[in-house]
Coordinates of C-alpha atoms in Angstrom, one line a residue:
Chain A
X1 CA 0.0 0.0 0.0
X2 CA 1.5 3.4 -0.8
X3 CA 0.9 6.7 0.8
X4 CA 0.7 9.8 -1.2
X5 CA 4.2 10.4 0.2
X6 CA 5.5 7.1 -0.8
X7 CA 3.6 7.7 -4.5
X8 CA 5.2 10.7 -4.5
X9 CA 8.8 9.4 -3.9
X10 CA 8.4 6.7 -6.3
X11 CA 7.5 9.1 -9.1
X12 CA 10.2 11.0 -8.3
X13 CA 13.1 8.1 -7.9
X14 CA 11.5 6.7 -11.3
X15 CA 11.3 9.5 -13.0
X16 CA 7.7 8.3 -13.9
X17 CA 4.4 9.2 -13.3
X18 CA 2.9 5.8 -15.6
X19 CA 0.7 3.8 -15.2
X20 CA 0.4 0.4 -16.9
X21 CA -3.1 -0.8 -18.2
X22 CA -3.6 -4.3 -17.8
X23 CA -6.3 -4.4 -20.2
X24 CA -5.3 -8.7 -20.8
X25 CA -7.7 -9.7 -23.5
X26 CA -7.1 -13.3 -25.1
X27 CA -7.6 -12.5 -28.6
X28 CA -5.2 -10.3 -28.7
X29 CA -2.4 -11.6 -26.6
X30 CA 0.7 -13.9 -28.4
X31 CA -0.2 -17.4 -29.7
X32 CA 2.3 -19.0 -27.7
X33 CA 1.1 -18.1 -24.1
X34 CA -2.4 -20.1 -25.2
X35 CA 0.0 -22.9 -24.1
X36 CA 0.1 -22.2 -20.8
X37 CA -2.8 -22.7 -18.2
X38 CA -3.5 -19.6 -17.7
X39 CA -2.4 -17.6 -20.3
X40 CA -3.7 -14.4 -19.1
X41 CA -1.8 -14.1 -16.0
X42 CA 1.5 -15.5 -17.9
X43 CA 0.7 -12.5 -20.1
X44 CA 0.5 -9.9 -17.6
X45 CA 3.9 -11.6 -15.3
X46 CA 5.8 -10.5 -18.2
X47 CA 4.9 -7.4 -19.0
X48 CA 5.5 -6.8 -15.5
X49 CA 8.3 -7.7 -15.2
X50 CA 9.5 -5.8 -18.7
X51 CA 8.2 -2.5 -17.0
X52 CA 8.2 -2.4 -13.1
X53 CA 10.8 -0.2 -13.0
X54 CA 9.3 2.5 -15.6
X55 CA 6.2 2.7 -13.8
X56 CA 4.5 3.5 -10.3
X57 CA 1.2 2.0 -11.2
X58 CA -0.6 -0.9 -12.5
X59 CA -3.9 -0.9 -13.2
X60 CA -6.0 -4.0 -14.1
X61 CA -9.3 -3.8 -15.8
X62 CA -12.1 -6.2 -14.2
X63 CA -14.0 -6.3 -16.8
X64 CA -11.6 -7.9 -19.1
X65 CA -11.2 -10.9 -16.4
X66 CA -14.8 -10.6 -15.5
X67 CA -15.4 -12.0 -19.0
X68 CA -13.9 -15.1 -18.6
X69 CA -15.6 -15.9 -15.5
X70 CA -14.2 -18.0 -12.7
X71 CA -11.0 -18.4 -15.2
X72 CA -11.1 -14.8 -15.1
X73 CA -11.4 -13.9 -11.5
X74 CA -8.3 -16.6 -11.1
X75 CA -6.2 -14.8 -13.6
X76 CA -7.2 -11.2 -11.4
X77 CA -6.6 -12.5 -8.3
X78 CA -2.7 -14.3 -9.5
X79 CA -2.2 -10.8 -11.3
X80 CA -3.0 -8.7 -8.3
X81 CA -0.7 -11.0 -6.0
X82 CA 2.1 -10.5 -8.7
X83 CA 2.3 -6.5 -8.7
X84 CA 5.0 -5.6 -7.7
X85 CA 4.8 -3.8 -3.8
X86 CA 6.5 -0.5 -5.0
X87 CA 4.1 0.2 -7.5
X88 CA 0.3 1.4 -6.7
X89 CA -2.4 -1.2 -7.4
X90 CA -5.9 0.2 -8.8
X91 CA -8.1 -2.3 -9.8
X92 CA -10.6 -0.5 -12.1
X93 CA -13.8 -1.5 -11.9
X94 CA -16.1 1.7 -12.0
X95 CA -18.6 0.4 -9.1
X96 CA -21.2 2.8 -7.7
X97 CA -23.8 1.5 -5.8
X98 CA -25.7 2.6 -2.4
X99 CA -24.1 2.1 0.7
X100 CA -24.6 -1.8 1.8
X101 CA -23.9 -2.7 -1.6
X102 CA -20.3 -0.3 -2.0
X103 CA -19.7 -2.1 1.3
X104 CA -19.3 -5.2 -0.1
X105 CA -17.8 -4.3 -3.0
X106 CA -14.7 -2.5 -0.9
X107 CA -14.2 -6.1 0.5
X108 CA -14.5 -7.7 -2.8
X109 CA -11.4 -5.4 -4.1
X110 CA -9.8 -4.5 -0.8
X111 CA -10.1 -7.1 1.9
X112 CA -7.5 -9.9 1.1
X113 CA -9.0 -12.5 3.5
X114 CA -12.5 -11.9 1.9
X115 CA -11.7 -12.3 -1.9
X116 CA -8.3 -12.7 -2.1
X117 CA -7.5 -9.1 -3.4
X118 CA -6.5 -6.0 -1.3
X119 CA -6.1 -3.7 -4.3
X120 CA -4.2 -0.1 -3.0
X121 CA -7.0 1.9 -5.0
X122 CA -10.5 1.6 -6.7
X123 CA -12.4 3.6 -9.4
X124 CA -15.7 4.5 -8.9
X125 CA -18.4 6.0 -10.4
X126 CA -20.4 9.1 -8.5
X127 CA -23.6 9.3 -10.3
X128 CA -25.3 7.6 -6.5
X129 CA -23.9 10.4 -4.6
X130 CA -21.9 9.8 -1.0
X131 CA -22.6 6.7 -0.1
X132 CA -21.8 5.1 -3.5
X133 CA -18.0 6.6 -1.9
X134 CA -17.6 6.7 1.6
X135 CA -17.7 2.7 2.4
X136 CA -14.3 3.0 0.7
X137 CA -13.0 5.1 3.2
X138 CA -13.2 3.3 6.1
X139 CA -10.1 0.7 4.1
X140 CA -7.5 2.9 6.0
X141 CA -4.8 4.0 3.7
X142 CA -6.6 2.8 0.5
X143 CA -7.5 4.9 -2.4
X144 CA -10.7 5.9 -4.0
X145 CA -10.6 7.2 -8.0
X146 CA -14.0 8.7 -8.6
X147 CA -14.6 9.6 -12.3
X148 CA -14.8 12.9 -13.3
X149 CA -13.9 13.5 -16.7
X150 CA -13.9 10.8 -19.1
X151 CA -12.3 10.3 -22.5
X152 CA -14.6 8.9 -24.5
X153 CA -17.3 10.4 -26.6
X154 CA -20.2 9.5 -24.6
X155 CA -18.5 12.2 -21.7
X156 CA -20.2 14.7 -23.7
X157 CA -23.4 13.2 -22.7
X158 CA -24.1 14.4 -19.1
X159 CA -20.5 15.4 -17.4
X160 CA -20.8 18.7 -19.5
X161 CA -23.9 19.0 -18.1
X162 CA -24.1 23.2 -17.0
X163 CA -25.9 22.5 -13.7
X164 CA -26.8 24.8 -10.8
X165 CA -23.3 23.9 -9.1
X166 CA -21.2 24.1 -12.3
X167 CA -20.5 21.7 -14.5
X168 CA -21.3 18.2 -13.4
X169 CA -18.1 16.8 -13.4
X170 CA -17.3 20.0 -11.4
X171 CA -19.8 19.5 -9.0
X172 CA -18.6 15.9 -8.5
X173 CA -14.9 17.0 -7.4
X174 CA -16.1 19.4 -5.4
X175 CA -18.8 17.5 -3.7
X176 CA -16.3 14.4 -3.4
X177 CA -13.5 16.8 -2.3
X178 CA -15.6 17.3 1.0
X179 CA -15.4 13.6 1.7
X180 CA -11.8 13.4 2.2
X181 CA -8.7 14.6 1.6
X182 CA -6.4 14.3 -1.4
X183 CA -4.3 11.7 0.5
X184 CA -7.5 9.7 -0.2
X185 CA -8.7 10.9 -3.0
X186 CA -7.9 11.0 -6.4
X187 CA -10.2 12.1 -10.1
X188 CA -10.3 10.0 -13.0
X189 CA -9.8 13.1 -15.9
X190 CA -9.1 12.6 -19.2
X191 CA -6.3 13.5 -21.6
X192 CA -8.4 13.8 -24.5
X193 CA -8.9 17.3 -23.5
X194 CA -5.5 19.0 -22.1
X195 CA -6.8 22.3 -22.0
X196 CA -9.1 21.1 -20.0
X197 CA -6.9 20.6 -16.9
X198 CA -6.4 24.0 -15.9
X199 CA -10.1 24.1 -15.4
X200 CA -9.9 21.0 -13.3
X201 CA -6.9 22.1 -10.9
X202 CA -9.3 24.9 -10.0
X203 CA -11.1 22.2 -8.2
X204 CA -9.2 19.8 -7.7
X205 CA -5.6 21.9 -6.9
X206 CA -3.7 18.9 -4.8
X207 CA -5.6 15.4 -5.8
X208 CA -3.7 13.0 -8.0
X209 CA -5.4 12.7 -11.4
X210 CA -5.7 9.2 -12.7
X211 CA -5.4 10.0 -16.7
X212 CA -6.8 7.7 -19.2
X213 CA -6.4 8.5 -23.1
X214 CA -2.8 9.2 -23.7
X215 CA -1.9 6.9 -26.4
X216 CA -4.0 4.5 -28.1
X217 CA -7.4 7.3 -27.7
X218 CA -4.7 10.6 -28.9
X219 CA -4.1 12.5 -25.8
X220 CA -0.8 14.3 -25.7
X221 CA 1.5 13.7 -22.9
X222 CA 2.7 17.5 -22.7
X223 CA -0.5 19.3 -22.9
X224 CA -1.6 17.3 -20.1
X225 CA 1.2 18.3 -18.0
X226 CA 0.8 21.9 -19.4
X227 CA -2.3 22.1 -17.7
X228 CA -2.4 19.9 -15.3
X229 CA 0.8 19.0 -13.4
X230 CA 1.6 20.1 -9.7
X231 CA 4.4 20.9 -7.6
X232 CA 4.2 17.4 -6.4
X233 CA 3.6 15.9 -9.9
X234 CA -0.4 15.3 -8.8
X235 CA -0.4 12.9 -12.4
X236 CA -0.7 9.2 -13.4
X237 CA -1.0 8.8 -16.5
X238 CA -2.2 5.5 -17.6
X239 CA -1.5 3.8 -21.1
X240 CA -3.0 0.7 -21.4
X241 CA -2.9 -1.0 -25.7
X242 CA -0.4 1.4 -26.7
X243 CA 2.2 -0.8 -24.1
X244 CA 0.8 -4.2 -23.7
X245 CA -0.2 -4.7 -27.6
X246 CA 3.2 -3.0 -28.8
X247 CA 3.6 -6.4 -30.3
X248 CA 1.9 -9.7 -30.8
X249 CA 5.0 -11.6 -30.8
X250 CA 7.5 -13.5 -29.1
X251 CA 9.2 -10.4 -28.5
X252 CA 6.0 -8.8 -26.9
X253 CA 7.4 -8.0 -23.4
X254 CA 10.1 -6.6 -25.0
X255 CA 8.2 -3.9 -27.5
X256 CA 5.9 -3.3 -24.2
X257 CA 9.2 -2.3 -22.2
X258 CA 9.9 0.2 -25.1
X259 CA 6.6 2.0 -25.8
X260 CA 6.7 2.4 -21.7
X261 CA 10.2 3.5 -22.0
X262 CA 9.2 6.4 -24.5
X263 CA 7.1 7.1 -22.2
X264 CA 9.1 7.3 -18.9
X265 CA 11.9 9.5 -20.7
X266 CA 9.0 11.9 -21.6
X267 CA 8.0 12.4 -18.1
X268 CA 11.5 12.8 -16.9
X269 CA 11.8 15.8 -19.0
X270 CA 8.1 16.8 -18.5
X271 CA 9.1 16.2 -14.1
X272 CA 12.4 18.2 -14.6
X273 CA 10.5 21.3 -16.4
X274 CA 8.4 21.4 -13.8
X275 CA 11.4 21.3 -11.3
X276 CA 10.4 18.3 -9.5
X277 CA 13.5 16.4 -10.4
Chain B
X1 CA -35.0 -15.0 -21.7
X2 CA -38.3 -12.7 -21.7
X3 CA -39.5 -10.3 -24.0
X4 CA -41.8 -7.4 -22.7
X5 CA -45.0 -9.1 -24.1
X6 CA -43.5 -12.2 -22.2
X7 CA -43.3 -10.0 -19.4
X8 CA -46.6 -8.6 -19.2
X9 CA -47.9 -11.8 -19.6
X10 CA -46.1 -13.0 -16.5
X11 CA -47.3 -10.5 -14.7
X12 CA -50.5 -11.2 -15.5
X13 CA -50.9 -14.8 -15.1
X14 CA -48.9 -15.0 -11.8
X15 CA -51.0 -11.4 -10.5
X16 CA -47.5 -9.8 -9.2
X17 CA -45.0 -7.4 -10.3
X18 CA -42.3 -8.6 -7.8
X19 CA -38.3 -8.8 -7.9
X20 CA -37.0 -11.0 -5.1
X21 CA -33.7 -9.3 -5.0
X22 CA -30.9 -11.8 -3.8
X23 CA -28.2 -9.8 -2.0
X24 CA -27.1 -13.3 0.1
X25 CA -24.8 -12.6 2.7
X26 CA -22.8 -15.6 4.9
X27 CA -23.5 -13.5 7.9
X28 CA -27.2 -13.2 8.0
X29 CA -27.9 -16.5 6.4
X30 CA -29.2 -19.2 8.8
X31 CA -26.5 -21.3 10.8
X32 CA -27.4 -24.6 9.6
X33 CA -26.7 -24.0 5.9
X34 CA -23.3 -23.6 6.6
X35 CA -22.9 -27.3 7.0
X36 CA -23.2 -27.5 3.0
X37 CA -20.5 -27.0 0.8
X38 CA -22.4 -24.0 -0.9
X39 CA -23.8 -21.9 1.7
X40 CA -25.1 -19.1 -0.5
X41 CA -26.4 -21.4 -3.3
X42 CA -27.8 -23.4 -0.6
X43 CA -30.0 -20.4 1.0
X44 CA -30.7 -19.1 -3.1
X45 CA -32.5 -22.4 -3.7
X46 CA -34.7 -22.4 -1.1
X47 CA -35.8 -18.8 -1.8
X48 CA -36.3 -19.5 -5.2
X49 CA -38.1 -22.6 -4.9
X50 CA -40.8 -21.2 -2.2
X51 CA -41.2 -17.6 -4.0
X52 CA -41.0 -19.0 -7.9
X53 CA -44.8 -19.0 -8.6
X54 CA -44.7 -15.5 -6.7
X55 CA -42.6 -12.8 -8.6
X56 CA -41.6 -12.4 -12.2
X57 CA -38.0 -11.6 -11.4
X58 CA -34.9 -12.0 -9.9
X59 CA -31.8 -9.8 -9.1
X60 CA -28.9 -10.8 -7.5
X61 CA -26.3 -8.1 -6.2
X62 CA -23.4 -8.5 -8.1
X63 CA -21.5 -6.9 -4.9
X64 CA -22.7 -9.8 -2.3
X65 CA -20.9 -12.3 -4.4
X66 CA -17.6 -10.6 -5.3
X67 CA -17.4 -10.1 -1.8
X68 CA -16.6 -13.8 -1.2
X69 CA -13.9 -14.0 -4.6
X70 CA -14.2 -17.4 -6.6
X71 CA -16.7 -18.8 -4.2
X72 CA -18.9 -16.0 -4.7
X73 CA -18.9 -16.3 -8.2
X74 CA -19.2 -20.1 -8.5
X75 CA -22.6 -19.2 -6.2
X76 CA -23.1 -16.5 -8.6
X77 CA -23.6 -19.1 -11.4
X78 CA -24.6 -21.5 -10.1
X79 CA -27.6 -19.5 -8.9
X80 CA -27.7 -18.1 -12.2
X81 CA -28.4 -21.4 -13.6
X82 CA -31.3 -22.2 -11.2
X83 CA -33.5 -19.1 -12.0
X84 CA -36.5 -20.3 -13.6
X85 CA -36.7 -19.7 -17.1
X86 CA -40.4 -17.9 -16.9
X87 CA -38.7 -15.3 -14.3
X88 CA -36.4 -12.3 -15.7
X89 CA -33.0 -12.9 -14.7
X90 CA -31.3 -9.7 -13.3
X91 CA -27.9 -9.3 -12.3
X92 CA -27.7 -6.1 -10.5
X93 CA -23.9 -5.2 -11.3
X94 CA -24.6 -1.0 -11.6
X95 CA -21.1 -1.1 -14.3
X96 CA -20.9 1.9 -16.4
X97 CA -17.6 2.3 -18.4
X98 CA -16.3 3.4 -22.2
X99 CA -17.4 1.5 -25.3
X100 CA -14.3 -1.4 -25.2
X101 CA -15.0 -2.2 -21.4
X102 CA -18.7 -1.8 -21.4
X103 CA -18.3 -4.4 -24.3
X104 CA -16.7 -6.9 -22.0
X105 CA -18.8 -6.5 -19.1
X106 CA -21.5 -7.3 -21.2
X107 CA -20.1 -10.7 -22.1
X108 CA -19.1 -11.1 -18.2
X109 CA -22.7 -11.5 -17.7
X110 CA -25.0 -12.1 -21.1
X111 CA -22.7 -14.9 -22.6
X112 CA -23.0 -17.4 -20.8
X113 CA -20.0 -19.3 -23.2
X114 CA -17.7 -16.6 -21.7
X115 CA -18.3 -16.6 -18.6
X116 CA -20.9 -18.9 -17.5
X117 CA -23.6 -16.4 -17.3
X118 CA -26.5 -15.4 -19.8
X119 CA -28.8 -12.8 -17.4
X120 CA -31.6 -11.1 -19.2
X121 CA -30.9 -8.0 -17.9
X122 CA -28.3 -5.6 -16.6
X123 CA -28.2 -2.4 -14.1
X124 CA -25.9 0.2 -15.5
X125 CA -24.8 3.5 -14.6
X126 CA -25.0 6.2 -16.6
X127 CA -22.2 8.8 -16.0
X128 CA -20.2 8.1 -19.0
X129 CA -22.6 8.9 -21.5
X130 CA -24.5 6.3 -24.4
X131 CA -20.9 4.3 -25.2
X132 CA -21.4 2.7 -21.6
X133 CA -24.8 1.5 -22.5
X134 CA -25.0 0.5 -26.2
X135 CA -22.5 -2.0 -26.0
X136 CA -25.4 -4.1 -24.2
X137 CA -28.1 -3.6 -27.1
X138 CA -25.9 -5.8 -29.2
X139 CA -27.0 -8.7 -27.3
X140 CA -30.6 -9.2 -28.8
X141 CA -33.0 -9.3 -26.5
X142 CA -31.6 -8.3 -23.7
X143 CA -32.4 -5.4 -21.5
X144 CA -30.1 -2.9 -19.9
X145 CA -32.0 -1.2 -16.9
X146 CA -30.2 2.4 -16.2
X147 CA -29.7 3.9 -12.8
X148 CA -32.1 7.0 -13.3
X149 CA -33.5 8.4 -9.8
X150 CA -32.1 5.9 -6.4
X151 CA -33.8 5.4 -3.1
X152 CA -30.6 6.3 -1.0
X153 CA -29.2 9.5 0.7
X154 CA -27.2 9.7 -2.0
X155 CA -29.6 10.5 -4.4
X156 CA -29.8 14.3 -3.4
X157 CA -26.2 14.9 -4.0
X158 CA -26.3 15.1 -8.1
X159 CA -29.6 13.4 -9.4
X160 CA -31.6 16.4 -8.6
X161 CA -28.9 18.9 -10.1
X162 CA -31.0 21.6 -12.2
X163 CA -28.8 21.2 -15.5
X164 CA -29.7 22.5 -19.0
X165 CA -31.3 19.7 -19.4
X166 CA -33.4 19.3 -17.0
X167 CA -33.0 17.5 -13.2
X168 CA -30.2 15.6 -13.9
X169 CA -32.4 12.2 -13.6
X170 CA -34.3 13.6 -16.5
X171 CA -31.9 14.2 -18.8
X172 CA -30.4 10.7 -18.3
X173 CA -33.8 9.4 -19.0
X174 CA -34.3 11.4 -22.2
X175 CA -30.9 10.8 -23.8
X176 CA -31.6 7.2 -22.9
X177 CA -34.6 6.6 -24.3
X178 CA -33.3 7.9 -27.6
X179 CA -30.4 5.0 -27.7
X180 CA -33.2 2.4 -28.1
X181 CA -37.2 1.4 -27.0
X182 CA -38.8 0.1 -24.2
X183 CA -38.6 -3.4 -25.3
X184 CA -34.9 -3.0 -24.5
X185 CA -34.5 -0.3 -21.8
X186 CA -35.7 0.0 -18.5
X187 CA -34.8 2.5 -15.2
X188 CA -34.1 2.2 -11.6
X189 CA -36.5 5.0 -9.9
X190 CA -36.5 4.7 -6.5
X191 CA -39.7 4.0 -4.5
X192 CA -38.6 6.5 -1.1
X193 CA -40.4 9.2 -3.3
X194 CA -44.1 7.8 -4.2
X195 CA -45.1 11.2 -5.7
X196 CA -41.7 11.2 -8.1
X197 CA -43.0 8.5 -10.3
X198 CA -45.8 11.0 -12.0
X199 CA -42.8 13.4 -13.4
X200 CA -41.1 10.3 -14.0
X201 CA -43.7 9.0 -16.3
X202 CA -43.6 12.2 -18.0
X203 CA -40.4 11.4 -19.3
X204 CA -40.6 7.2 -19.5
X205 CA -44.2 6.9 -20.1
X206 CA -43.7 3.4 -21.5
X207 CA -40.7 2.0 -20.2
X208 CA -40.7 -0.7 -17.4
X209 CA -39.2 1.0 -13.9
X210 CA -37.4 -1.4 -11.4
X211 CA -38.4 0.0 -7.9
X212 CA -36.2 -0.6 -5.0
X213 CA -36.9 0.8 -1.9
X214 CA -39.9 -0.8 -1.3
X215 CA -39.8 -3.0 2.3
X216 CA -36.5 -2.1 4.2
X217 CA -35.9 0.9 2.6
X218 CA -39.3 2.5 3.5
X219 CA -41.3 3.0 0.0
X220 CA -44.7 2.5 0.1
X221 CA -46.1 0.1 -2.8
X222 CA -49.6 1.7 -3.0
X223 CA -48.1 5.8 -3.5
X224 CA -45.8 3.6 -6.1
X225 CA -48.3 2.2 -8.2
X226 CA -50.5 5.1 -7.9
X227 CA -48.1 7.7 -9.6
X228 CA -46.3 5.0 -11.5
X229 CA -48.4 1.5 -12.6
X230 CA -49.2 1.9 -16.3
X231 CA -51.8 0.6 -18.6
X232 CA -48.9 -2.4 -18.8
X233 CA -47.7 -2.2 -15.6
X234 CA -44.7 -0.9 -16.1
X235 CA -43.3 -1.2 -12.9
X236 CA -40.7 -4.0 -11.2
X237 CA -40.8 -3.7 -7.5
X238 CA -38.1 -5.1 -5.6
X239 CA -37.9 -6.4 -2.3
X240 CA -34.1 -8.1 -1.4
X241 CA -33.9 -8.0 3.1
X242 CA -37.6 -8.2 3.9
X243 CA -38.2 -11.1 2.1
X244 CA -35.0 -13.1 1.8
X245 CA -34.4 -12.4 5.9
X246 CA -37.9 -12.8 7.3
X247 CA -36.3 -15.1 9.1
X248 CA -33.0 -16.6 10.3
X249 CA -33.8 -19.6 11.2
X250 CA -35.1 -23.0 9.8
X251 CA -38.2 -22.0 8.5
X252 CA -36.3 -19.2 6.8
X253 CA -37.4 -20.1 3.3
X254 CA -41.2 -20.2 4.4
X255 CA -40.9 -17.0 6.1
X256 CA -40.1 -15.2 2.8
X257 CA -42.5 -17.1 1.3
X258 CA -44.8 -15.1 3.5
X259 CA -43.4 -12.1 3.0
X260 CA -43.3 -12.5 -0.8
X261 CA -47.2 -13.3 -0.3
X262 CA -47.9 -9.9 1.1
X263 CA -46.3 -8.3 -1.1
X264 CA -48.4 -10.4 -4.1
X265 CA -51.6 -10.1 -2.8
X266 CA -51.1 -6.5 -2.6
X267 CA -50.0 -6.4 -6.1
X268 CA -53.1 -8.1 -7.1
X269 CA -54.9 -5.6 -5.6
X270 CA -53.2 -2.6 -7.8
X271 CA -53.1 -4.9 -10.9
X272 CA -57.1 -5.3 -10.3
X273 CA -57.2 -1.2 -9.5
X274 CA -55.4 -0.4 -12.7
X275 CA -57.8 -2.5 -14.8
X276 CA -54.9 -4.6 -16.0
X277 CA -56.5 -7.6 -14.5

């Protein structure tokens, strides 16, 4: 489990603020892992390994396991126990539900003795209000990502909503901002959009930004830290495809280590202009 | 799997609109069932077999299984594959994600070669906009059931946002209902607020609601039905903790057979009342 201190240390001795996707989806992984018994998880050991020192985040996303059912939920629960302790562990799920219900689902992705996964971090979706959050708080330590600003087109549909307390996806930092602190708290926002962040760090001026849409859905890494970086970095930026499907080969791991590469040596420089490093 | 005409028909023959929702949970289950090697299964059967003839639906909570990691699942679908085929088959899961994720959730839990599950119908959650919903339509003859107005605290924090739109609720109603018909979608309104459902109608004058809130929650079936029933029904009521624990002990099954008994004869009552009968 890491702090916002430790999160913040890790960025800096990495020179990274990345965070790796683990998007695993069979059709699209190399032929030779079908081999194994559980390909999946042999999938996501090695890109792991080809990257853990690039990155200060993994983030797995259940509904790709979820898929495969009970093979699935295996393939999870190996992955999760494989990441690496250095590196923060957001499972993304994008729950939301009332308060019994988010409850349960904290213990599904946080309590280890429950389901066999104690994930450092959730995402979660706000459109329930409080309660759909505030079960996650009582996890000491852990982290909750509630969406904010999305990256794909249906964002356009209701978070750009003008309502009587700003835009929604204002309203739903600031409302979630009253829950806790940013040591707890952090805004999925994405890079679609760079511009955009200035905007956000009005409301939201310390919480880590989770930041989807670099990559594979066109976001630009240095408009994104234009707008939106921090004294304290304050960024993750995910890629997901872009890294693990550099390749479909043997040499998968390999390509994956340098697409995340490109992307660590951009955020040094982007972490040194903003005199960080 | 049941169409709407299907649907109404139920309802009609069986005189009931009810959803026996099946958030099972090992601690409130009763002590003997823990002997079997399938507690929560165990406890599903029996509720299923002495309400069948009773409601026209069933909803598990996706949450209450996770909780429990592969053995939740396994009791997930194996309960799945119990629910009688004249019932609608729910999984209340409340996922709401972009267009490739969404995709994959709804495989997790309409194809039932994927994952081991085929449910009729979905909860989903609309913050992300129409690419976290029409990802489900592609599944023919399914239905996707939207979070719209919920029954807890929560509710009040952005659902009743005056936007340009529209309450917020509203607007996620309209730009629903324009993504596909009521064959296909349905909404969650909440049954704390009796009086809601005629504004509600306003804006889903044909679509089938799924009420929870009714029993535990407080909601009072009569001010339901009178804002809400329409000349098809058109409403789901859900009851999960009054009826599944009536009773902890060994009669626990015919104690929510009870319950569920109430809850039909009254629904005869409004079916008669409405003229649908």
């Amino acid at each position: 489990m890491l702090s916002r201190q430790e999160l913040i240390d890790q960025i800096k001795q990495k020179k990274s603020f990345l965070c790796v996707g683990l998007d695993t989806d069979l059709d699209k992984i190399p032929d030779f892992l079908h081999d194994f018994e559980d390909p999946i998880f042999e999938f996501n050991k090695r890109i792991i390994d080809a990257t853990a020192d690039l990155c200060v985040a993994y983030k797995p996303n259940a509904a790709f396991y979820e898929t495969y059912g009970v093979k699935g939920l295996q393939s999870l629960i190996k992955t999760y126990e494989y990441l690496p302790k250095n590196c923060l562990s957001i499972i993304d799920a994008k729950r939301g539900d009332i308060g019994n219900t988010s409850d349960r689902y904290a213990r599904a992705f946080f309590d280890k003795k429950a389901s066999g996964m104690g994930f450092d971090a959730i995402t979660v979706t706000p459109y329930m209000g409080h309660d759909s959050i505030t079960p996650y708080l009582a996890y000491e330590g852990k982290w909750i990502i509630v969406l904010a600003l999305t990256s794909s087109v249906g964002s356009h549909d209701f978070q750009y909503l003008q309502t009587n307390e700003g835009l929604l996806h204002e309203a739903v930092i600031n409302k979630v901002n009253t829950l806790a602190g940013a040591e707890r708290i952090m805004f999925v926002v994405g890079a679609t959009k760079g511009q955009e962040f200035e905007n956000i760090r009005k409301h939201a001026p310390n919480n880590f930004l989770l930041v989807p849409g670099v990559g594979a859905q066109g976001g630009s890494l240095e408009d994104v830290c234009r707008y939106g970086i921090t004294s304290e970095c304050g960024l993750l930026v995910n890629s997901s495809r872009s890294i693990i499907y550099a390749s479909n080969g043997k040499n998968f791991a390999e390509a994956a280590r340098a697409e995340a590469l490109k992307l660590q040596t951009q955020m040094a420089t982007e972490l040194e202009k903003a005199g960080i490093l």
